[in-house]
Amino acid sequence: MNESNASYVARDLAHVWHPCTQMKDHEHLPLVPIRRGRGVWLEDFAGRRYLDAVSSWWVNLFGHANPRINAAIAAQLEELEHVILAGFTHEPVIALSEALVKVAPAGLTRCFYADNGSSAVEVAAKMSFHYWRNLGRTAKRRFISLANSYHGETLGALALGDVELYKATYQPLLMDVRVVGSPDCFERAPGATWAEHSTLKFALMEAALARHHEETAAVIVEPLVQCAGSMRMYDPVYLSLLRQACDRYEVHLIADEVAVGFGRTGTLFACEQAAIRPDLLCLSKGLTGGYLPLSVVMTTDAVYAAFYDEYVKMNAFLHSHSYTGNALACAAARASLAIFDADGVLAKNRTLAAHMGARAHALADHAHVAEVRQRGMIVAIELVKDKATREPYPWQERRGLRVYRHSLARGVLLRPIGNVVYFMPPYVITPEEIDLMVTVAEEGIEKATCD
Ligand SMILES: *Cc1c(COP(=O)(O)O)cnc(C)c1O
């Protein structure tokens, strides 16, 4: 390793405990210190560059050091960095709320802020439960979520999710959530369409709601793509059916668009593809264009009204975070949101997505690729030990890690989830950079599956 990189690594490993990491891995897996970022590129202290094909954990939309977002934050910095949002307000949070209400599914008119995706999920769950309680429906205190779903790592969010790897250890600490079979189309029968499979799977949700609606406050789903759950995807028809059922059974629908929001699936919000409005919409990750931690739960006037009362009735939503509605983060979010319109981003992304899909689909014939799937700007490649039976590789073999290592050596940051290699690049990626990203993934997959 280059000397200046090495000294940062040594200093880091002396004190920094990294997220989602077995720290012992870093005895042999190189930690990558990053000095600067420009567009889709990250650069280390030796001047080596890495194409950020995962948008730095799905947060970055318009590249690192984006001039327009930089300028918005710098300008805001001269005015106000932060102020308590209880009893006080500021221009960026007002303007951002107006902008979000304009672009979100119609009827989501109220914005409650927090500072990360998990907290947004916690807010949505508490808000839903509390709504029913304020209406006197105190039995409605349970939640339904989907198998293989992911909603974050704090205890409430972890309980709502279903990714074994993150959840199993903490099970004794978690609230009891009803988990229903996923509409995940990787599991569809041969010959079945996505829509057929997702419709079929809805029967499980319908049954759960029919049986348990009286004690259920809300159903929470990640619309269209279960990102942390290996980028498994399903058909929009599931969301339409779910919306109808939630209405029928008087249960809230919480859409966790923390990962898929802001254009990832091809539309600004994934819910649009089913033309539905959730009762609560959770947004974070791309909200600030990948600059600052911020999240928001958007909800309806009806939900808001259930908390609006005389103080002594004790119906208020007494939830807060110190950095709620941080002014710098709100300024970044406004600037990021403005780029969608100014640059015709969603239309341009259709061209990029088509290119990415066309290039990646060549991998479908690979002897160890079970499926190449895509929704908008997300493409995933599922590696298996046996293509015919779809028998997965044993997780202990860490095949995805081999792809990670190869891609790093070739100047591309891919970070497979288990045995699923995926692309979720910033929207400022060029067709040539897509070619590089896919080529390096192809090489990595070949290397990772050759024995
Ligand atoms: C990342 C993610 C979260 C958690 O967000 P954090 O900011 O990491 O707490 C919640 N839901 C979904 C769908 C996510 O992808």
XYZ file of C-alpha atoms and ligand atoms in Angstrom:
466
model
C 0.000 0.000 0.000
C 1.107 3.536 -0.737
C 2.765 5.217 2.253
C 0.364 8.094 2.816
C -2.634 5.755 2.454
C -0.994 3.376 4.923
C -0.544 5.993 7.592
C -4.241 6.939 7.456
C -5.203 3.301 7.651
C -3.018 2.750 10.703
C -4.417 5.807 12.473
C -7.960 4.783 11.553
C -7.640 1.244 12.814
C -6.302 2.520 16.121
C -9.627 4.209 16.952
C -12.414 3.963 14.378
C -14.951 1.149 14.654
C -16.546 0.804 11.216
C -20.219 0.112 10.453
C -21.430 -3.309 9.369
C -17.879 -4.668 9.565
C -16.048 -7.541 11.212
C -13.036 -5.395 12.101
C -10.717 -8.408 11.994
C -11.321 -8.555 8.228
C -9.120 -5.481 7.970
C -6.095 -7.555 8.901
C -6.143 -8.659 5.283
C -8.784 -6.545 3.563
C -7.494 -3.089 2.710
C -9.395 -0.162 4.191
C -9.570 2.599 1.591
C -8.905 6.134 2.838
C -10.559 8.708 0.599
C -9.115 12.178 0.191
C -11.562 13.739 -2.210
C -14.575 13.032 -4.391
C -15.626 14.507 -7.730
C -18.711 13.339 -9.585
C -18.837 9.526 -9.595
C -15.159 9.333 -8.668
C -13.499 8.889 -5.278
C -9.767 9.434 -4.920
C -7.422 8.050 -2.267
C -4.249 9.621 -0.867
C -2.085 8.026 -3.517
C -4.212 9.502 -6.297
C -5.920 6.174 -7.115
C -9.493 6.618 -8.300
C -12.587 4.510 -7.638
C -15.884 4.747 -9.498
C -18.584 4.902 -6.808
C -20.994 2.363 -8.326
C -23.000 2.080 -5.085
C -23.520 5.814 -4.555
C -21.770 5.552 -1.173
C -24.458 3.267 0.274
C -27.232 4.547 -1.987
C -27.204 8.149 -0.793
C -25.439 10.052 -3.564
C -27.554 11.205 -6.505
C -25.649 13.894 -8.378
C -22.030 13.094 -7.701
C -19.559 13.996 -5.012
C -18.769 17.695 -4.583
C -21.669 18.689 -6.808
C -21.188 22.414 -7.523
C -24.863 23.348 -7.103
C -25.326 21.502 -3.814
C -21.967 22.784 -2.551
C -23.040 26.334 -3.309
C -26.408 25.921 -1.571
C -24.766 24.598 1.593
C -22.086 27.305 1.535
C -24.723 30.018 1.171
C -26.817 28.572 3.980
C -23.729 28.289 6.164
C -23.322 32.063 6.029
C -26.860 32.534 7.372
C -27.704 29.798 9.836
C -26.269 26.338 10.463
C -28.954 25.010 12.802
C -31.680 26.097 15.134
C -34.013 24.229 17.475
C -37.114 23.265 15.449
C -39.488 23.256 18.428
C -40.992 26.702 18.775
C -38.699 28.009 16.015
C -38.466 27.581 12.278
C -36.270 28.609 9.357
C -36.483 29.207 5.625
C -34.801 26.006 4.375
C -37.169 23.695 6.281
C -40.211 25.657 5.089
C -39.089 25.719 1.473
C -38.081 22.063 1.512
C -41.450 21.042 2.961
C -43.262 23.009 0.247
C -41.111 21.398 -2.421
C -41.629 17.887 -1.059
C -45.400 18.305 -0.823
C -45.417 19.390 -4.493
C -43.617 16.288 -5.755
C -44.839 13.582 -3.349
C -48.008 11.569 -4.020
C -50.952 13.975 -3.720
C -52.351 14.303 -0.213
C -49.076 13.909 1.678
C -49.122 17.411 3.069
C -47.382 17.136 6.438
C -43.632 16.731 6.939
C -42.080 15.440 10.169
C -38.279 15.479 10.165
C -35.623 13.241 11.687
C -32.008 12.653 10.762
C -31.651 9.152 9.318
C -33.717 6.416 7.713
C -34.066 4.240 10.805
C -35.379 7.181 12.798
C -37.892 7.940 10.051
C -39.156 4.365 10.307
C -39.408 4.688 14.093
C -41.326 7.945 13.666
C -43.738 6.368 11.179
C -44.389 3.368 13.425
C -44.931 5.488 16.537
C -47.108 7.934 14.613
C -49.318 5.184 13.222
C -49.771 3.486 16.592
C -50.412 6.841 18.267
C -52.927 7.865 15.596
C -55.089 4.847 16.347
C -54.656 5.379 20.080
C -55.834 8.977 19.759
C -58.900 7.638 17.982
C -59.549 5.253 20.840
C -58.515 2.211 18.808
C -55.992 1.024 21.394
C -56.010 -2.579 20.170
C -54.220 -1.473 16.995
C -50.655 -1.724 18.195
C -49.024 -4.319 15.966
C -47.287 -4.145 12.610
C -47.075 -6.351 9.551
C -43.979 -6.380 7.355
C -42.613 -8.466 4.499
C -40.175 -11.346 4.649
C -36.682 -10.255 3.578
C -37.497 -6.602 4.236
C -35.083 -4.075 5.711
C -36.046 -0.936 7.585
C -32.890 0.033 9.477
C -30.878 -0.940 12.523
C -32.339 0.810 15.564
C -34.386 -1.578 17.694
C -37.819 -0.631 16.370
C -36.690 -0.526 12.751
C -34.762 -3.770 13.187
C -37.867 -5.456 14.567
C -39.868 -4.335 11.523
C -37.273 -5.720 9.125
C -36.490 -9.345 8.365
C -32.868 -9.675 7.268
C -31.608 -12.560 9.407
C -27.970 -11.433 9.325
C -28.731 -8.164 11.094
C -31.661 -9.265 13.209
C -31.091 -12.730 14.655
C -28.614 -11.696 17.368
C -30.895 -9.013 18.785
C -34.141 -10.981 18.611
C -34.545 -11.069 22.412
C -34.693 -7.249 22.421
C -37.229 -6.791 19.647
C -40.978 -6.167 19.532
C -43.018 -8.899 17.944
C -43.844 -8.121 14.325
C -45.957 -10.220 11.997
C -43.875 -11.145 8.941
C -45.717 -12.101 5.766
C -44.267 -13.853 2.687
C -42.602 -11.498 0.221
C -43.808 -10.858 -3.355
C -40.126 -11.204 -4.390
C -40.152 -12.244 -8.059
C -36.881 -14.154 -7.926
C -39.051 -16.890 -6.450
C -41.634 -16.935 -9.215
C -42.481 -20.232 -10.873
C -40.984 -20.849 -14.323
C -43.153 -19.130 -16.901
C -44.938 -16.868 -14.418
C -44.780 -13.116 -14.984
C -43.748 -10.717 -12.234
C -47.310 -9.439 -11.984
C -48.713 -12.964 -11.696
C -46.253 -13.911 -8.994
C -46.701 -10.755 -6.940
C -50.479 -11.076 -7.209
C -50.312 -14.686 -6.071
C -48.203 -13.707 -3.073
C -50.672 -11.043 -2.094
C -52.998 -13.785 -0.846
C -50.701 -14.145 2.190
C -51.053 -10.459 3.011
C -54.794 -10.532 2.441
C -55.096 -13.478 4.848
C -52.949 -11.775 7.497
C -54.996 -8.584 7.256
C -58.323 -10.418 7.278
C -57.317 -12.215 10.432
C -55.405 -9.557 12.332
C -56.545 -6.145 11.115
C -58.196 -5.252 14.390
C -54.884 -5.368 16.215
C -52.809 -4.025 13.317
C -51.790 -0.370 13.141
C -49.863 -0.506 9.877
C -48.260 -2.548 7.144
C -44.760 -1.398 6.238
C -43.128 -2.197 2.891
C -40.207 -1.120 0.751
C -41.963 -0.299 -2.515
C -40.758 -2.371 -5.528
C -37.212 -3.193 -4.395
C -36.049 -4.846 -1.164
C -32.659 -3.242 -1.416
C -30.734 -4.544 1.610
C -32.552 -7.853 1.088
C -30.315 -8.608 -1.898
C -32.060 -6.200 -4.284
C -35.046 -8.515 -4.630
C -37.799 -6.912 -6.711
C -41.541 -7.203 -7.172
C -44.351 -5.931 -9.319
C -46.254 -2.664 -8.693
C -49.551 -4.598 -8.726
C -48.688 -5.730 -5.194
C -48.732 -2.132 -3.992
C -52.099 -1.490 -5.649
C -53.601 -4.550 -3.985
C -52.033 -3.597 -0.659
C -53.419 -0.064 -0.843
C -56.929 -1.389 -1.486
C -56.677 -3.918 1.321
C -55.311 -1.386 3.819
C -58.274 0.868 3.029
C -60.708 -2.008 3.382
C -59.268 -3.142 6.723
C -58.524 0.292 8.197
C -54.796 -0.275 8.469
C -52.117 2.296 7.620
C -49.746 1.714 4.746
C -46.200 2.863 5.503
C -44.005 3.162 2.405
C -40.349 3.020 3.349
C -38.786 4.747 0.346
C -35.590 5.530 2.237
C -33.589 3.677 -0.430
C -35.848 3.720 -3.496
C -37.027 7.331 -3.261
C -35.685 10.114 -5.467
C -35.617 8.368 -8.795
C -33.900 5.052 -8.072
C -36.695 2.956 -9.539
C -37.269 5.194 -12.567
C -39.997 7.406 -11.091
C -39.329 10.030 -8.436
C -41.040 7.766 -5.903
C -41.595 4.045 -6.376
C -45.222 4.336 -5.194
C -46.011 6.300 -8.358
C -45.653 3.127 -10.417
C -48.707 1.752 -8.660
C -50.408 5.163 -8.541
C -50.879 4.864 -4.800
C -50.518 7.202 -1.872
C -49.222 5.665 1.354
C -50.495 7.016 4.669
C -46.920 7.544 5.767
C -43.936 7.935 3.465
C -40.375 7.597 4.835
C -37.579 9.342 2.937
C -33.885 9.727 3.671
C -30.702 8.563 1.851
C -31.046 10.484 -1.457
C -33.025 13.283 0.216
C -29.967 15.519 0.590
C -28.303 14.204 -2.554
C -25.983 12.223 -0.282
C -24.577 15.189 1.601
C -25.990 15.314 5.085
C -28.067 13.099 7.354
C -31.732 14.048 7.106
C -34.991 12.157 6.904
C -38.650 12.981 6.715
C -41.940 11.224 7.286
C -44.655 12.668 5.084
C -48.254 12.069 6.013
C -51.820 13.216 5.426
C -53.985 15.904 6.953
C -56.093 13.094 8.402
C -53.183 11.710 10.415
C -52.061 15.193 11.431
C -55.579 16.096 12.581
C -55.703 13.159 15.001
C -52.895 14.770 17.036
C -54.208 18.339 16.837
C -55.958 19.064 20.121
C -55.875 20.898 23.418
C -52.534 20.326 25.156
C -54.128 18.845 28.252
C -55.691 16.051 26.179
C -52.104 14.733 25.802
C -52.577 13.742 22.175
C -49.506 15.481 20.747
C -46.700 13.636 18.986
C -43.950 14.290 21.523
C -41.100 12.873 19.453
C -37.914 14.764 18.669
C -34.282 14.518 17.662
C -31.712 17.192 18.488
C -30.919 17.825 14.835
C -34.507 17.662 13.571
C -34.811 19.707 10.367
C -31.168 20.832 10.336
C -30.886 23.942 8.169
C -27.755 22.894 6.256
C -29.271 19.500 5.468
C -32.539 21.116 4.340
C -30.601 23.495 2.078
C -28.765 20.549 0.521
C -32.054 18.703 0.048
C -33.677 21.662 -1.721
C -30.715 22.048 -4.035
C -30.731 18.338 -4.823
C -34.475 18.279 -5.478
C -34.184 21.323 -7.758
C -31.717 19.462 -9.990
C -34.391 16.899 -10.953
C -36.418 19.574 -12.726
C -33.592 21.754 -13.946
C -31.781 18.873 -15.673
C -34.680 16.646 -16.691
C -33.059 13.925 -14.603
C -35.758 11.253 -14.785
C -35.865 11.374 -18.591
C -32.089 11.223 -18.850
C -32.016 8.340 -16.398
C -34.248 6.315 -18.696
C -31.484 6.377 -21.304
C -28.801 5.537 -18.737
C -30.925 2.742 -17.264
C -31.530 1.240 -20.701
C -27.806 1.262 -21.376
C -26.969 -0.229 -17.993
C -29.600 -2.943 -18.446
C -28.491 -3.820 -21.968
C -24.861 -4.154 -20.883
C -25.625 -6.114 -17.725
C -28.034 -8.510 -19.394
C -25.128 -10.092 -21.259
C -24.326 -11.649 -17.874
C -27.598 -13.567 -17.769
C -25.995 -16.390 -19.775
C -23.143 -16.822 -17.328
C -22.951 -20.322 -15.813
C -23.217 -18.956 -12.271
C -25.740 -16.189 -12.784
C -29.309 -17.130 -11.868
C -30.851 -13.803 -12.816
C -30.112 -10.269 -13.923
C -32.932 -8.012 -12.735
C -33.560 -4.326 -13.051
C -35.889 -1.608 -11.869
C -34.907 1.795 -13.186
C -31.440 2.760 -12.027
C -30.965 -0.406 -9.966
C -29.517 -3.526 -11.616
C -28.752 -6.709 -9.661
C -26.973 -9.905 -10.658
C -27.695 -12.979 -8.549
C -24.792 -15.433 -8.372
C -25.559 -19.090 -7.631
C -23.579 -22.275 -7.279
C -25.902 -24.196 -9.580
C -27.739 -22.379 -12.323
C -30.254 -25.176 -12.952
C -31.378 -25.671 -9.341
C -30.528 -22.121 -8.197
C -28.674 -23.608 -5.248
C -26.894 -20.646 -3.654
C -23.219 -20.563 -2.829
C -22.608 -21.253 0.859
C -22.363 -17.819 2.506
C -19.103 -18.833 4.194
C -17.377 -18.778 0.809
C -17.965 -15.017 0.551
C -18.042 -15.002 -3.249
C -19.315 -11.442 -3.337
C -16.281 -10.312 -1.390
C -14.098 -11.654 -4.178
C -15.969 -9.408 -6.611
C -15.428 -6.489 -4.220
C -11.683 -7.140 -4.062
C -11.327 -7.460 -7.797
C -13.326 -4.338 -8.525
C -11.323 -2.268 -6.041
C -8.095 -3.341 -7.730
C -9.655 -2.192 -11.015
C -10.816 1.163 -9.686
C -14.525 0.481 -9.215
C -16.392 0.394 -5.911
C -18.857 -2.493 -6.059
C -20.124 -3.818 -2.760
C -22.104 -7.006 -3.330
C -24.740 -8.024 -0.788
C -23.839 -11.646 -0.120
C -23.815 -13.234 -3.553
C -25.710 -10.459 -5.292
C -23.665 -7.982 -7.296
C -25.524 -4.774 -8.012
C -25.185 -1.359 -9.592
C -26.790 1.713 -8.044
C -24.651 4.550 -9.411
C -25.081 8.304 -9.058
C -27.172 9.760 -11.894
C -24.223 11.739 -13.250
C -22.543 8.551 -14.484
C -21.777 8.505 -18.230
C -22.407 5.609 -20.655
C -18.622 5.054 -20.843
C -18.409 4.838 -17.060
C -21.313 2.382 -17.088
C -19.330 0.271 -19.563
C -16.315 0.291 -17.247
C -18.462 -0.576 -14.225
C -20.124 -3.519 -15.976
C -16.874 -4.790 -17.502
C -15.174 -4.814 -14.111
C -18.189 -6.596 -12.596
C -18.020 -9.210 -15.363
C -14.340 -9.822 -14.664
C -14.986 -9.970 -10.922
C -17.864 -12.424 -11.345
C -15.707 -14.623 -13.573
C -12.943 -14.632 -10.966
C -15.319 -15.218 -8.072
C -17.057 -18.207 -9.684
C -14.201 -20.002 -11.461
C -13.675 -22.676 -8.772
C -30.951 2.294 4.605
C -32.372 2.007 4.880
C -32.972 2.351 6.102
C -32.174 2.907 7.253
O -31.639 4.153 6.983
P -30.397 4.663 7.859
O -30.212 6.076 7.449
O -29.241 3.783 7.466
O -30.755 4.504 9.281
C -34.333 2.150 6.251
N -35.061 1.623 5.265
C -34.533 1.275 4.087
C -35.419 0.726 3.028
C -33.170 1.426 3.854
O -32.630 1.029 2.703
